[in-house]
């Protein structure tokens, strides 16, 4: 069943405003979506007489967000990544000042709807995370499964895969069983949360790999 806020937002219209700093190229909505605008791009085109100035029309489209290790959504604008929650806040509320942060009120870092965002300080943000129980660190001694191989701890997994314990821990902490980044791509699971059948399968795969 949807929450009251989810039901409320479903009845609202999606409103689009220019992205601060990219007013002629991108827009962001109160639903946390980002889109590019129709625009003409000038470029040099070669022909038999040399180079001539040509114009290419680009049609606007909704951008597909990516996620960082903490689960926050981001989009690429002109070859640089920007967090969507920041784009929403700066377009609909105001630009952030030094040392100001954005808090996700419901604790869901993927929910970048305007109603779920508020400007706060680092201390306020951390206090809110503690209140919601979001700052727990994954037990480094627990058994984990990385790319179908069982390890007795995150430390052992880090040593054998070359992936830092911090990245592995955050992926588990944010329930992101599949992580894809510029440097690492991997699957990870808490072994204790797998079914008995899944655990037996992982153990068999691990033993087979060591033979």
mmCIF file of C-alpha atoms in Angstrom:
data_model
loop_
_atom_site.group_PDB
_atom_site.id
_atom_site.type_symbol
_atom_site.label_atom_id
_atom_site.label_comp_id
_atom_site.label_asym_id
_atom_site.label_seq_id
_atom_site.Cartn_x
_atom_site.Cartn_y
_atom_site.Cartn_z
ATOM 1 C CA UNK A 1 0.000 0.000 0.000
ATOM 2 C CA UNK A 2 1.303 3.433 -0.946
ATOM 3 C CA UNK A 3 1.993 5.977 1.750
ATOM 4 C CA UNK A 4 0.023 9.208 1.990
ATOM 5 C CA UNK A 5 2.949 11.144 0.493
ATOM 6 C CA UNK A 6 3.207 8.706 -2.424
ATOM 7 C CA UNK A 7 -0.536 8.984 -3.049
ATOM 8 C CA UNK A 8 -0.307 12.764 -2.803
ATOM 9 C CA UNK A 9 2.589 13.048 -5.233
ATOM 10 C CA UNK A 10 0.758 10.774 -7.680
ATOM 11 C CA UNK A 11 -2.024 13.357 -7.925
ATOM 12 C CA UNK A 12 0.367 16.265 -8.547
ATOM 13 C CA UNK A 13 1.557 17.526 -11.886
ATOM 14 C CA UNK A 14 5.200 17.219 -12.773
ATOM 15 C CA UNK A 15 6.745 20.671 -12.850
ATOM 16 C CA UNK A 16 9.946 21.393 -14.741
ATOM 17 C CA UNK A 17 12.434 24.191 -14.018
ATOM 18 C CA UNK A 18 15.796 25.051 -15.604
ATOM 19 C CA UNK A 19 18.844 23.417 -14.025
ATOM 20 C CA UNK A 20 20.918 26.111 -12.314
ATOM 21 C CA UNK A 21 24.007 26.739 -14.427
ATOM 22 C CA UNK A 22 22.554 24.903 -17.449
ATOM 23 C CA UNK A 23 19.411 26.967 -18.023
ATOM 24 C CA UNK A 24 19.405 26.629 -21.823
ATOM 25 C CA UNK A 25 20.276 22.937 -21.947
ATOM 26 C CA UNK A 26 18.633 20.977 -19.094
ATOM 27 C CA UNK A 27 15.575 20.953 -16.844
ATOM 28 C CA UNK A 28 14.831 19.168 -13.562
ATOM 29 C CA UNK A 29 11.405 18.306 -12.161
ATOM 30 C CA UNK A 30 9.811 18.194 -8.715
ATOM 31 C CA UNK A 31 9.653 14.392 -9.196
ATOM 32 C CA UNK A 32 13.449 14.161 -9.387
ATOM 33 C CA UNK A 33 13.702 13.652 -13.136
ATOM 34 C CA UNK A 34 16.178 15.424 -15.420
ATOM 35 C CA UNK A 35 15.851 16.032 -19.137
ATOM 36 C CA UNK A 36 17.819 17.726 -21.891
ATOM 37 C CA UNK A 37 16.206 20.373 -24.111
ATOM 38 C CA UNK A 38 15.956 20.576 -27.883
ATOM 39 C CA UNK A 39 18.948 22.524 -29.145
ATOM 40 C CA UNK A 40 21.112 23.219 -32.188
ATOM 41 C CA UNK A 41 24.823 22.398 -32.112
ATOM 42 C CA UNK A 42 27.286 24.045 -34.488
ATOM 43 C CA UNK A 43 30.210 21.956 -35.738
ATOM 44 C CA UNK A 44 32.744 21.869 -38.565
ATOM 45 C CA UNK A 45 31.901 19.473 -41.386
ATOM 46 C CA UNK A 46 34.440 18.384 -43.970
ATOM 47 C CA UNK A 47 33.590 18.297 -47.678
ATOM 48 C CA UNK A 48 35.498 18.391 -50.962
ATOM 49 C CA UNK A 49 36.186 22.099 -50.541
ATOM 50 C CA UNK A 50 37.458 21.902 -46.964
ATOM 51 C CA UNK A 51 35.541 22.577 -43.749
ATOM 52 C CA UNK A 52 32.194 24.352 -43.498
ATOM 53 C CA UNK A 53 30.130 25.327 -40.483
ATOM 54 C CA UNK A 54 27.124 23.032 -40.074
ATOM 55 C CA UNK A 55 24.271 22.834 -37.595
ATOM 56 C CA UNK A 56 22.974 19.643 -36.002
ATOM 57 C CA UNK A 57 19.601 19.553 -34.245
ATOM 58 C CA UNK A 58 19.513 17.531 -31.011
ATOM 59 C CA UNK A 59 16.151 16.479 -29.634
ATOM 60 C CA UNK A 60 15.701 16.667 -25.881
ATOM 61 C CA UNK A 61 15.228 13.490 -23.833
ATOM 62 C CA UNK A 62 14.870 12.306 -20.247
ATOM 63 C CA UNK A 63 18.232 11.342 -18.777
ATOM 64 C CA UNK A 64 18.820 7.943 -17.184
ATOM 65 C CA UNK A 65 20.329 8.327 -13.697
ATOM 66 C CA UNK A 66 23.208 6.278 -12.344
ATOM 67 C CA UNK A 67 23.881 5.372 -8.707
ATOM 68 C CA UNK A 68 26.999 5.843 -6.654
ATOM 69 C CA UNK A 69 28.150 3.409 -3.949
ATOM 70 C CA UNK A 70 25.881 5.108 -1.389
ATOM 71 C CA UNK A 71 22.780 4.698 -3.552
ATOM 72 C CA UNK A 72 22.514 8.376 -4.503
ATOM 73 C CA UNK A 73 21.272 9.106 -8.017
ATOM 74 C CA UNK A 74 23.286 11.251 -10.386
ATOM 75 C CA UNK A 75 23.256 12.340 -14.019
ATOM 76 C CA UNK A 76 25.957 13.516 -16.368
ATOM 77 C CA UNK A 77 25.674 17.078 -17.652
ATOM 78 C CA UNK A 78 28.376 18.102 -20.109
ATOM 79 C CA UNK A 79 30.745 15.285 -19.113
ATOM 80 C CA UNK A 80 30.432 15.930 -15.364
ATOM 81 C CA UNK A 81 28.315 14.073 -12.806
ATOM 82 C CA UNK A 82 25.773 15.942 -10.654
ATOM 83 C CA UNK A 83 23.604 14.600 -7.839
ATOM 84 C CA UNK A 84 19.938 14.883 -8.737
ATOM 85 C CA UNK A 85 18.836 15.872 -5.223
ATOM 86 C CA UNK A 86 21.095 18.915 -5.421
ATOM 87 C CA UNK A 87 19.704 19.898 -8.837
ATOM 88 C CA UNK A 88 16.154 19.680 -7.458
ATOM 89 C CA UNK A 89 16.899 21.734 -4.338
ATOM 90 C CA UNK A 90 18.799 24.456 -6.171
ATOM 91 C CA UNK A 91 16.101 24.790 -8.851
ATOM 92 C CA UNK A 92 13.027 24.731 -6.567
ATOM 93 C CA UNK A 93 14.310 26.094 -3.243
ATOM 94 C CA UNK A 94 17.610 27.979 -3.519
ATOM 95 C CA UNK A 95 21.311 27.417 -4.228
ATOM 96 C CA UNK A 96 23.211 25.698 -1.417
ATOM 97 C CA UNK A 97 25.607 27.741 0.679
ATOM 98 C CA UNK A 98 29.009 26.588 1.955
ATOM 99 C CA UNK A 99 28.800 23.631 4.380
ATOM 100 C CA UNK A 100 25.081 23.099 3.652
ATOM 101 C CA UNK A 101 23.835 19.637 2.715
ATOM 102 C CA UNK A 102 20.610 18.050 1.501
ATOM 103 C CA UNK A 103 18.719 15.593 3.694
ATOM 104 C CA UNK A 104 16.415 12.855 2.363
ATOM 105 C CA UNK A 105 13.578 13.069 4.883
ATOM 106 C CA UNK A 106 12.337 9.480 4.518
ATOM 107 C CA UNK A 107 15.897 8.076 4.520
ATOM 108 C CA UNK A 108 15.568 6.760 0.960
ATOM 109 C CA UNK A 109 18.496 8.213 -0.977
ATOM 110 C CA UNK A 110 16.868 7.282 -4.281
ATOM 111 C CA UNK A 111 13.767 9.382 -3.544
ATOM 112 C CA UNK A 112 14.734 12.765 -4.985
ATOM 113 C CA UNK A 113 11.191 14.169 -5.073
ATOM 114 C CA UNK A 114 10.991 17.770 -3.883
ATOM 115 C CA UNK A 115 8.760 16.915 -0.896
ATOM 116 C CA UNK A 116 11.437 14.534 0.406
ATOM 117 C CA UNK A 117 14.317 17.020 0.384
ATOM 118 C CA UNK A 118 15.391 19.685 2.849
ATOM 119 C CA UNK A 119 18.469 21.850 3.300
ATOM 120 C CA UNK A 120 20.412 21.141 6.486
ATOM 121 C CA UNK A 121 23.837 21.181 8.118
ATOM 122 C CA UNK A 122 26.218 18.198 8.327
ATOM 123 C CA UNK A 123 25.353 17.707 12.015
ATOM 124 C CA UNK A 124 21.605 17.772 11.294
ATOM 125 C CA UNK A 125 22.080 15.306 8.457
ATOM 126 C CA UNK A 126 24.057 12.898 10.641
ATOM 127 C CA UNK A 127 21.572 13.211 13.529
ATOM 128 C CA UNK A 128 18.734 12.382 11.154
ATOM 129 C CA UNK A 129 20.607 9.295 9.895
ATOM 130 C CA UNK A 130 21.102 8.127 13.488
ATOM 131 C CA UNK A 131 17.410 8.683 14.231
ATOM 132 C CA UNK A 132 16.403 6.505 11.270
ATOM 133 C CA UNK A 133 19.101 3.912 11.990
ATOM 134 C CA UNK A 134 20.858 4.503 8.684
ATOM 135 C CA UNK A 135 24.421 4.840 9.928
ATOM 136 C CA UNK A 136 25.007 1.257 11.068
ATOM 137 C CA UNK A 137 28.289 -0.194 9.816
ATOM 138 C CA UNK A 138 28.155 -3.693 8.360
ATOM 139 C CA UNK A 139 29.877 -6.257 10.587
ATOM 140 C CA UNK A 140 33.288 -6.796 8.966
ATOM 141 C CA UNK A 141 33.483 -10.322 10.388
ATOM 142 C CA UNK A 142 30.338 -11.603 8.658
ATOM 143 C CA UNK A 143 30.553 -14.056 5.794
ATOM 144 C CA UNK A 144 29.914 -12.472 2.401
ATOM 145 C CA UNK A 145 29.482 -13.692 -1.154
ATOM 146 C CA UNK A 146 31.293 -11.661 -3.817
ATOM 147 C CA UNK A 147 30.867 -12.700 -7.449
ATOM 148 C CA UNK A 148 29.590 -16.143 -6.385
ATOM 149 C CA UNK A 149 32.576 -16.836 -4.100
ATOM 150 C CA UNK A 150 32.181 -17.237 -0.330
ATOM 151 C CA UNK A 151 34.520 -15.327 1.991
ATOM 152 C CA UNK A 152 34.681 -15.570 5.786
ATOM 153 C CA UNK A 153 34.812 -11.772 6.174
ATOM 154 C CA UNK A 154 34.853 -8.518 4.254
ATOM 155 C CA UNK A 155 38.576 -8.331 4.955
ATOM 156 C CA UNK A 156 39.173 -11.652 3.217
ATOM 157 C CA UNK A 157 36.958 -10.587 0.318
ATOM 158 C CA UNK A 158 38.851 -7.306 -0.023
ATOM 159 C CA UNK A 159 42.233 -9.058 -0.043
ATOM 160 C CA UNK A 160 41.192 -11.558 -2.701
ATOM 161 C CA UNK A 161 39.221 -9.253 -5.002
ATOM 162 C CA UNK A 162 41.216 -6.037 -4.707
ATOM 163 C CA UNK A 163 38.032 -4.134 -3.804
ATOM 164 C CA UNK A 164 38.294 -1.977 -0.685
ATOM 165 C CA UNK A 165 36.406 -2.987 2.474
ATOM 166 C CA UNK A 166 34.751 0.432 2.500
ATOM 167 C CA UNK A 167 33.155 -0.067 -0.913
ATOM 168 C CA UNK A 168 32.087 -3.638 -0.103
ATOM 169 C CA UNK A 169 30.638 -2.566 3.251
ATOM 170 C CA UNK A 170 28.698 0.359 1.794
ATOM 171 C CA UNK A 171 27.261 -1.827 -0.966
ATOM 172 C CA UNK A 172 25.927 -4.239 1.664
ATOM 173 C CA UNK A 173 24.793 -1.476 3.985
ATOM 174 C CA UNK A 174 22.698 0.082 1.200
ATOM 175 C CA UNK A 175 21.308 -3.292 0.051
ATOM 176 C CA UNK A 176 22.848 -2.822 -3.390
ATOM 177 C CA UNK A 177 23.548 -6.432 -4.366
ATOM 178 C CA UNK A 178 24.982 -5.341 -7.703
ATOM 179 C CA UNK A 179 27.441 -2.466 -7.941
ATOM 180 C CA UNK A 180 28.835 -0.992 -11.128
ATOM 181 C CA UNK A 181 31.290 1.884 -11.047
ATOM 182 C CA UNK A 182 34.149 3.303 -13.064
ATOM 183 C CA UNK A 183 36.666 1.088 -11.233
ATOM 184 C CA UNK A 184 34.678 -1.842 -9.816
ATOM 185 C CA UNK A 185 31.777 -4.015 -10.936
ATOM 186 C CA UNK A 186 30.646 -6.806 -8.628
ATOM 187 C CA UNK A 187 27.800 -8.735 -7.014
ATOM 188 C CA UNK A 188 27.737 -9.013 -3.234
ATOM 189 C CA UNK A 189 25.432 -10.709 -0.725
ATOM 190 C CA UNK A 190 25.272 -11.223 3.020
ATOM 191 C CA UNK A 191 25.713 -15.010 3.269
ATOM 192 C CA UNK A 192 23.488 -15.238 6.350
ATOM 193 C CA UNK A 193 20.541 -13.735 4.445
ATOM 194 C CA UNK A 194 20.609 -16.324 1.652
ATOM 195 C CA UNK A 195 18.265 -19.302 1.647
ATOM 196 C CA UNK A 196 19.648 -22.713 2.620
ATOM 197 C CA UNK A 197 19.571 -23.756 -1.037
ATOM 198 C CA UNK A 198 21.450 -20.618 -2.099
ATOM 199 C CA UNK A 199 24.034 -21.111 0.657
ATOM 200 C CA UNK A 200 24.662 -24.722 -0.420
ATOM 201 C CA UNK A 201 25.056 -23.599 -4.031
ATOM 202 C CA UNK A 202 27.574 -20.880 -3.084
ATOM 203 C CA UNK A 203 29.595 -23.312 -0.959
ATOM 204 C CA UNK A 204 29.711 -25.823 -3.835
ATOM 205 C CA UNK A 205 30.820 -23.110 -6.291
ATOM 206 C CA UNK A 206 33.535 -21.911 -3.918
ATOM 207 C CA UNK A 207 34.896 -25.423 -3.347
ATOM 208 C CA UNK A 208 34.898 -26.074 -7.105
ATOM 209 C CA UNK A 209 36.860 -22.858 -7.735
ATOM 210 C CA UNK A 210 39.559 -23.910 -5.242
ATOM 211 C CA UNK A 211 40.057 -27.365 -6.822
#
